[in-house]
Amino acid sequence: MAICFERGDNMLKGKSAVITGGVRGIGRAVAEEFCRQGADVLLCYRSNEDAAIKTAEDLKKYGTRVELIKGDVADPSHGEAAAKMAAELFGKIDILVNNAGITKDKLVMKMSASDFDEVIQANLSGSFYFIRAVAPFMIKQRSGRIINISSISGIRGNAGQVNYSASKAGIIGMTLSAAKELGKRGITVNAVAPGFIETDMTDILTDNQKKSMSEVISLGRAGKPSDVANAVAFLAADQASYITGQVLGVDGGMAI
Ligand code: NDP
């Protein structure tokens, strides 16, 4: 008898996840892939009510639980509230995806202290607050997956992005330290470093900027949010249980 097995389906069945910035762009694609694979999700968003309601509505078709919480990741109390809510709703927190992020690009001499601080607060401190908030639950369970979204800019640097690349390099350092600290408690901590992905964040680039970026991508095209989501889902699944402290580039060969 032939057994038909669709690879990748249900890899996250019964898992519960907290995803920051989960209603737009890469975060939304991660949320969709997680739901498609059977996970319940708590999606954190900051301001975009329409996107939040639409995403929650769209993802209902997968039959898993989709819940929303509004807040600013730069506020330490938001991470605490989200972790508490997920634990109450789902009874556990299996996965955290630190995805929320912003850019405020300027050349270094024109960058204000607040341009620098805001990006560090949202991208780096926000990820720290969420890790700190979910860690007690994961330690108690003796299992957990933390996936932090870094960037090729945090590895290679990028002109006009000293704030952003510092935040994304910081995320890599934080990933390595947290992986060392939490490994013996059954928790893996990894980072994903996307290259040039088509979302609202990159839509503000000029056609010339997009063209010159695409020219240095080995695969010759910009990535899609689903390209990143597939990598995140892999790191969240049981198949990746012996992988920790890694930075997985999802950049079509841009960093080579
Ligand atoms: P988008 O701009 O499309 O989405 C960003 C998301 O982050 C939104 O959901 C937004 O919520 C949320 N967010 C931003 N700031 C905060 C905050 N202070 N508190 C809570 N939520 C916040 O970006 P992408 O989908 O492109 O990016 C997602 C992640 O991937 C980011 O960390 C980014 O740095 C990273 N990345 C993206 C690349 C790309 O080419 N697109 C390349 C490399 C890394 P809301 O809409 O409610 O404001």
Short mmCIF file of C-alpha atoms and ligand atoms in Angstrom, two decimals:
data_model
loop_
_atom_site.label_atom_id
_atom_site.label_comp_id
_atom_site.label_asym_id
_atom_site.label_seq_id
_atom_site.Cartn_x
_atom_site.Cartn_y
_atom_site.Cartn_z
CA MET A 1 0.00 0.00 0.00
CA ALA A 2 1.38 3.40 -0.94
CA ILE A 3 1.45 5.93 1.85
CA CYS A 4 1.28 9.52 0.73
CA PHE A 5 3.34 11.81 3.00
CA GLU A 6 3.55 15.45 2.17
CA ARG A 7 6.96 16.55 3.45
CA GLY A 8 6.95 19.33 5.96
CA ASP A 9 3.27 19.23 6.90
CA ASN A 10 2.36 19.07 10.58
CA MET A 11 5.97 19.41 11.74
CA LEU A 12 4.76 21.83 14.42
CA LYS A 13 1.53 20.06 15.38
CA GLY A 14 0.59 20.78 18.98
CA LYS A 15 3.31 23.42 19.43
CA SER A 16 2.63 26.94 20.59
CA ALA A 17 4.55 29.99 19.43
CA VAL A 18 4.97 33.68 20.18
CA ILE A 19 5.91 35.72 17.10
CA THR A 20 6.79 39.41 17.36
CA GLY A 21 5.89 41.60 14.40
CA GLY A 22 3.72 38.67 13.36
CA VAL A 23 1.08 40.39 11.26
CA ARG A 24 3.10 41.82 8.37
CA GLY A 25 6.00 40.89 6.10
CA ILE A 26 8.33 38.13 7.25
CA GLY A 27 6.55 37.77 10.61
CA ARG A 28 3.25 37.13 8.91
CA ALA A 29 4.84 34.53 6.61
CA VAL A 30 6.31 32.79 9.67
CA ALA A 31 2.89 32.87 11.35
CA GLU A 32 1.28 31.36 8.26
CA GLU A 33 3.87 28.59 7.94
CA PHE A 34 3.57 27.78 11.65
CA CYS A 35 -0.24 27.56 11.43
CA ARG A 36 0.00 25.50 8.25
CA GLN A 37 2.25 23.11 10.13
CA GLY A 38 -0.19 22.82 13.04
CA ALA A 39 1.01 25.35 15.63
CA ASP A 40 -1.06 27.73 17.77
CA VAL A 41 0.30 31.26 17.58
CA LEU A 42 0.24 34.46 19.59
CA LEU A 43 1.01 37.31 17.20
CA CYS A 44 2.46 40.51 18.65
CA TYR A 45 1.98 43.75 16.75
CA ARG A 46 2.58 47.40 17.53
CA SER A 47 0.33 49.64 15.48
CA ASN A 48 -1.19 48.12 12.37
CA GLU A 49 -4.69 47.12 13.53
CA ASP A 50 -5.94 46.37 10.00
CA ALA A 51 -3.05 44.01 9.29
CA ALA A 52 -3.55 42.33 12.67
CA ILE A 53 -7.25 41.67 12.15
CA LYS A 54 -6.76 40.55 8.55
CA THR A 55 -3.92 38.19 9.42
CA ALA A 56 -5.87 36.59 12.27
CA GLU A 57 -8.87 36.18 9.96
CA ASP A 58 -6.80 34.75 7.07
CA LEU A 59 -4.98 32.21 9.24
CA LYS A 60 -8.19 30.76 10.68
CA LYS A 61 -8.36 28.45 7.66
CA TYR A 62 -5.58 26.29 9.11
CA GLY A 63 -7.72 25.42 12.14
CA THR A 64 -5.16 26.28 14.83
CA ARG A 65 -5.49 29.05 17.41
CA VAL A 66 -4.46 32.53 16.32
CA GLU A 67 -4.38 35.16 19.07
CA LEU A 68 -3.25 38.80 19.04
CA ILE A 69 -1.53 41.09 21.53
CA LYS A 70 -0.71 44.73 20.92
CA GLY A 71 2.37 46.46 22.31
CA ASP A 72 5.79 47.91 21.69
CA VAL A 73 8.64 45.38 21.95
CA ALA A 74 10.89 48.19 23.22
CA ASP A 75 8.75 48.29 26.36
CA PRO A 76 9.95 45.49 28.69
CA SER A 77 6.43 45.01 30.07
CA HIS A 78 5.13 43.97 26.62
CA GLY A 79 7.36 40.89 26.51
CA GLU A 80 6.22 39.95 30.02
CA ALA A 81 2.55 40.40 29.07
CA ALA A 82 2.93 38.37 25.87
CA ALA A 83 4.68 35.47 27.61
CA LYS A 84 2.05 35.41 30.37
CA MET A 85 -0.77 35.51 27.83
CA ALA A 86 0.71 32.70 25.72
CA ALA A 87 1.26 30.50 28.77
CA GLU A 88 -2.32 31.09 29.92
CA LEU A 89 -3.85 30.55 26.48
CA PHE A 90 -1.82 27.55 25.37
CA GLY A 91 -0.53 26.11 28.67
CA LYS A 92 3.09 26.32 27.43
CA ILE A 93 5.44 28.28 25.17
CA ASP A 94 7.35 26.04 22.77
CA ILE A 95 8.72 28.64 20.37
CA LEU A 96 9.66 32.32 20.39
CA VAL A 97 10.39 34.12 17.13
CA ASN A 98 11.94 37.56 17.68
CA ASN A 99 11.07 39.12 14.35
CA ALA A 100 9.88 42.70 15.01
CA GLY A 101 12.32 45.22 13.64
CA ILE A 102 12.73 48.67 12.15
CA THR A 103 15.22 50.64 10.09
CA LYS A 104 16.12 54.33 10.35
CA ASP A 105 18.84 54.60 7.75
CA LYS A 106 21.16 57.60 7.63
CA LEU A 107 24.82 58.19 7.01
CA VAL A 108 26.75 58.09 10.26
CA MET A 109 27.43 61.83 10.45
CA LYS A 110 23.75 62.61 9.94
CA MET A 111 22.39 60.03 12.35
CA SER A 112 20.90 61.47 15.53
CA ALA A 113 21.25 59.81 18.91
CA SER A 114 17.53 59.04 18.85
CA ASP A 115 17.78 57.42 15.37
CA PHE A 116 20.45 55.17 16.82
CA ASP A 117 18.74 54.43 20.13
CA GLU A 118 15.28 53.74 18.68
CA VAL A 119 16.62 51.06 16.36
CA ILE A 120 18.69 49.45 19.11
CA GLN A 121 15.70 49.54 21.47
CA ALA A 122 13.25 47.96 19.01
CA ASN A 123 15.56 45.41 17.39
CA LEU A 124 18.03 44.41 20.10
CA SER A 125 16.55 45.33 23.49
CA GLY A 126 13.11 44.13 22.33
CA SER A 127 14.53 40.69 21.47
CA PHE A 128 16.26 40.55 24.86
CA TYR A 129 13.05 41.44 26.72
CA PHE A 130 11.15 38.65 24.96
CA ILE A 131 13.88 36.06 25.58
CA ARG A 132 13.96 37.02 29.25
CA ALA A 133 10.17 36.78 29.46
CA VAL A 134 9.77 33.33 27.86
CA ALA A 135 12.87 31.76 29.43
CA PRO A 136 11.26 30.89 32.83
CA PHE A 137 8.43 29.04 31.07
CA MET A 138 10.80 27.16 28.74
CA ILE A 139 13.18 26.32 31.60
CA LYS A 140 10.26 24.88 33.59
CA GLN A 141 9.24 22.79 30.56
CA ARG A 142 12.90 21.86 29.95
CA SER A 143 12.33 22.55 26.26
CA GLY A 144 12.03 25.50 23.92
CA ARG A 145 13.07 27.06 20.65
CA ILE A 146 14.16 30.66 20.32
CA ILE A 147 14.74 32.02 16.83
CA ASN A 148 16.03 35.56 16.46
CA ILE A 149 15.80 37.38 13.14
CA SER A 150 19.14 39.05 12.47
CA SER A 151 20.25 40.30 9.05
CA ILE A 152 23.04 40.13 6.53
CA SER A 153 23.70 43.74 7.64
CA GLY A 154 24.68 42.41 11.06
CA ILE A 155 27.31 40.17 9.45
CA ARG A 156 28.60 42.26 6.55
CA GLY A 157 27.64 45.80 7.58
CA ASN A 158 25.88 48.22 5.24
CA ALA A 159 26.51 51.90 4.52
CA GLY A 160 23.75 54.03 6.04
CA GLN A 161 22.87 51.41 8.64
CA VAL A 162 25.26 51.73 11.59
CA ASN A 163 22.27 51.61 13.96
CA TYR A 164 20.57 48.68 12.22
CA SER A 165 23.71 46.63 11.64
CA ALA A 166 24.80 47.18 15.26
CA SER A 167 21.40 45.91 16.44
CA LYS A 168 21.53 42.88 14.14
CA ALA A 169 25.15 42.03 15.06
CA GLY A 170 24.09 42.39 18.68
CA ILE A 171 21.34 39.86 18.07
CA ILE A 172 23.95 37.37 16.88
CA GLY A 173 26.07 37.85 20.02
CA MET A 174 22.97 37.53 22.17
CA THR A 175 21.96 34.35 20.33
CA LEU A 176 25.35 32.74 21.01
CA SER A 177 25.37 33.67 24.70
CA ALA A 178 21.76 32.59 25.26
CA ALA A 179 22.45 29.29 23.44
CA LYS A 180 25.33 28.61 25.86
CA GLU A 181 23.27 29.62 28.86
CA LEU A 182 20.05 27.78 28.05
CA GLY A 183 21.28 24.67 26.23
CA LYS A 184 21.42 22.46 29.31
CA ARG A 185 17.77 23.30 29.96
CA GLY A 186 16.75 21.81 26.61
CA ILE A 187 16.37 25.16 24.88
CA THR A 188 17.92 25.89 21.50
CA VAL A 189 18.68 29.46 20.41
CA ASN A 190 19.45 30.26 16.79
CA ALA A 191 19.45 33.26 14.49
CA VAL A 192 18.29 33.61 10.91
CA ALA A 193 20.02 36.26 8.80
CA PRO A 194 17.92 37.24 5.79
CA GLY A 195 19.42 39.11 2.86
CA PHE A 196 17.19 41.21 0.61
CA ILE A 197 13.56 40.16 1.12
CA GLU A 198 10.55 41.77 -0.58
CA THR A 199 8.50 43.39 2.20
CA ASP A 200 7.30 46.88 3.19
CA MET A 201 10.73 47.39 4.81
CA THR A 202 12.54 47.10 1.48
CA ASP A 203 9.75 48.60 -0.63
CA ILE A 204 11.03 52.07 0.30
CA LEU A 205 14.27 51.44 -1.61
CA THR A 206 14.65 53.06 -5.03
CA ASP A 207 14.54 50.90 -8.16
CA ASN A 208 18.28 51.52 -8.59
CA GLN A 209 19.01 50.33 -5.05
CA LYS A 210 16.88 47.22 -5.60
CA LYS A 211 18.62 46.52 -8.91
CA SER A 212 22.12 46.84 -7.45
CA MET A 213 21.17 44.57 -4.52
CA SER A 214 19.75 41.92 -6.85
CA GLU A 215 22.99 42.01 -8.88
CA VAL A 216 25.01 40.74 -5.90
CA ILE A 217 22.61 37.89 -5.10
CA SER A 218 23.97 34.60 -6.44
CA LEU A 219 20.47 33.28 -7.12
CA GLY A 220 19.70 36.49 -9.02
CA ARG A 221 16.47 37.42 -7.26
CA ALA A 222 15.21 39.02 -4.09
CA GLY A 223 13.91 36.63 -1.45
CA LYS A 224 10.28 36.22 -0.46
CA PRO A 225 9.00 36.27 3.12
CA SER A 226 8.16 32.57 2.71
CA ASP A 227 11.86 31.81 2.01
CA VAL A 228 12.65 33.07 5.52
CA ALA A 229 9.58 31.43 7.05
CA ASN A 230 10.66 28.00 5.78
CA ALA A 231 14.05 28.34 7.52
CA VAL A 232 12.44 29.52 10.76
CA ALA A 233 9.95 26.62 10.70
CA PHE A 234 12.82 24.17 10.23
CA LEU A 235 14.69 25.56 13.26
CA ALA A 236 11.47 25.37 15.29
CA ALA A 237 10.73 21.75 14.38
CA ASP A 238 11.87 18.56 16.13
CA GLN A 239 14.20 17.86 13.20
CA ALA A 240 16.44 20.72 14.38
CA SER A 241 16.69 19.61 18.01
CA TYR A 242 20.52 19.30 17.91
CA ILE A 243 21.13 22.67 16.28
CA THR A 244 21.87 25.62 18.55
CA GLY A 245 23.95 28.79 18.50
CA GLN A 246 23.86 28.97 14.71
CA VAL A 247 23.28 31.80 12.28
CA LEU A 248 21.44 30.57 9.22
CA GLY A 249 21.77 32.90 6.23
CA VAL A 250 18.69 33.11 4.01
CA ASP A 251 20.05 35.44 1.38
CA GLY A 252 20.23 33.63 -1.95
CA GLY A 253 24.02 33.70 -1.71
CA MET A 254 24.30 37.45 -1.14
CA ALA A 255 26.82 37.01 1.70
CA ILE A 256 29.17 34.72 -0.24
P1 NDP B 1 8.20 44.99 7.98
O1 NDP B 1 8.54 46.43 8.06
O2 NDP B 1 7.42 44.48 6.84
O3 NDP B 1 7.49 44.51 9.34
C1 NDP B 1 8.06 44.84 10.57
C2 NDP B 1 7.19 44.29 11.66
O4 NDP B 1 7.79 44.60 12.92
C3 NDP B 1 5.79 44.85 11.68
O5 NDP B 1 4.90 43.81 11.95
C4 NDP B 1 5.81 45.85 12.84
O6 NDP B 1 4.58 45.97 13.51
C5 NDP B 1 6.82 45.20 13.76
N1 NDP B 1 7.46 46.17 14.65
C6 NDP B 1 8.38 47.10 14.31
N2 NDP B 1 8.75 47.80 15.39
C7 NDP B 1 8.06 47.30 16.43
C8 NDP B 1 8.02 47.61 17.81
N3 NDP B 1 8.74 48.59 18.35
N4 NDP B 1 7.18 46.88 18.60
C9 NDP B 1 6.43 45.90 18.07
N5 NDP B 1 6.43 45.54 16.77
C10 NDP B 1 7.23 46.26 15.96
O7 NDP B 1 9.62 44.26 8.05
P2 NDP B 1 10.12 42.83 7.52
O8 NDP B 1 9.02 41.86 7.54
O9 NDP B 1 10.86 43.07 6.27
O10 NDP B 1 11.21 42.50 8.64
C11 NDP B 1 11.00 41.55 9.67
C12 NDP B 1 12.34 41.29 10.33
O11 NDP B 1 13.27 40.80 9.38
C13 NDP B 1 12.96 42.56 10.94
O12 NDP B 1 13.61 42.24 12.15
C14 NDP B 1 13.99 42.95 9.90
O13 NDP B 1 15.04 43.71 10.44
C15 NDP B 1 14.44 41.59 9.41
N6 NDP B 1 15.08 41.61 8.10
C16 NDP B 1 14.36 42.00 6.99
C17 NDP B 1 14.99 42.02 5.74
C18 NDP B 1 14.29 42.43 4.51
O14 NDP B 1 14.97 42.50 3.45
N7 NDP B 1 12.99 42.69 4.51
C19 NDP B 1 16.42 41.63 5.62
C20 NDP B 1 17.03 41.23 6.83
C21 NDP B 1 16.38 41.21 8.03
P3 NDP B 1 3.45 47.08 13.13
O15 NDP B 1 3.13 46.89 11.71
O16 NDP B 1 2.29 46.75 14.02
O17 NDP B 1 4.06 48.41 13.41
#
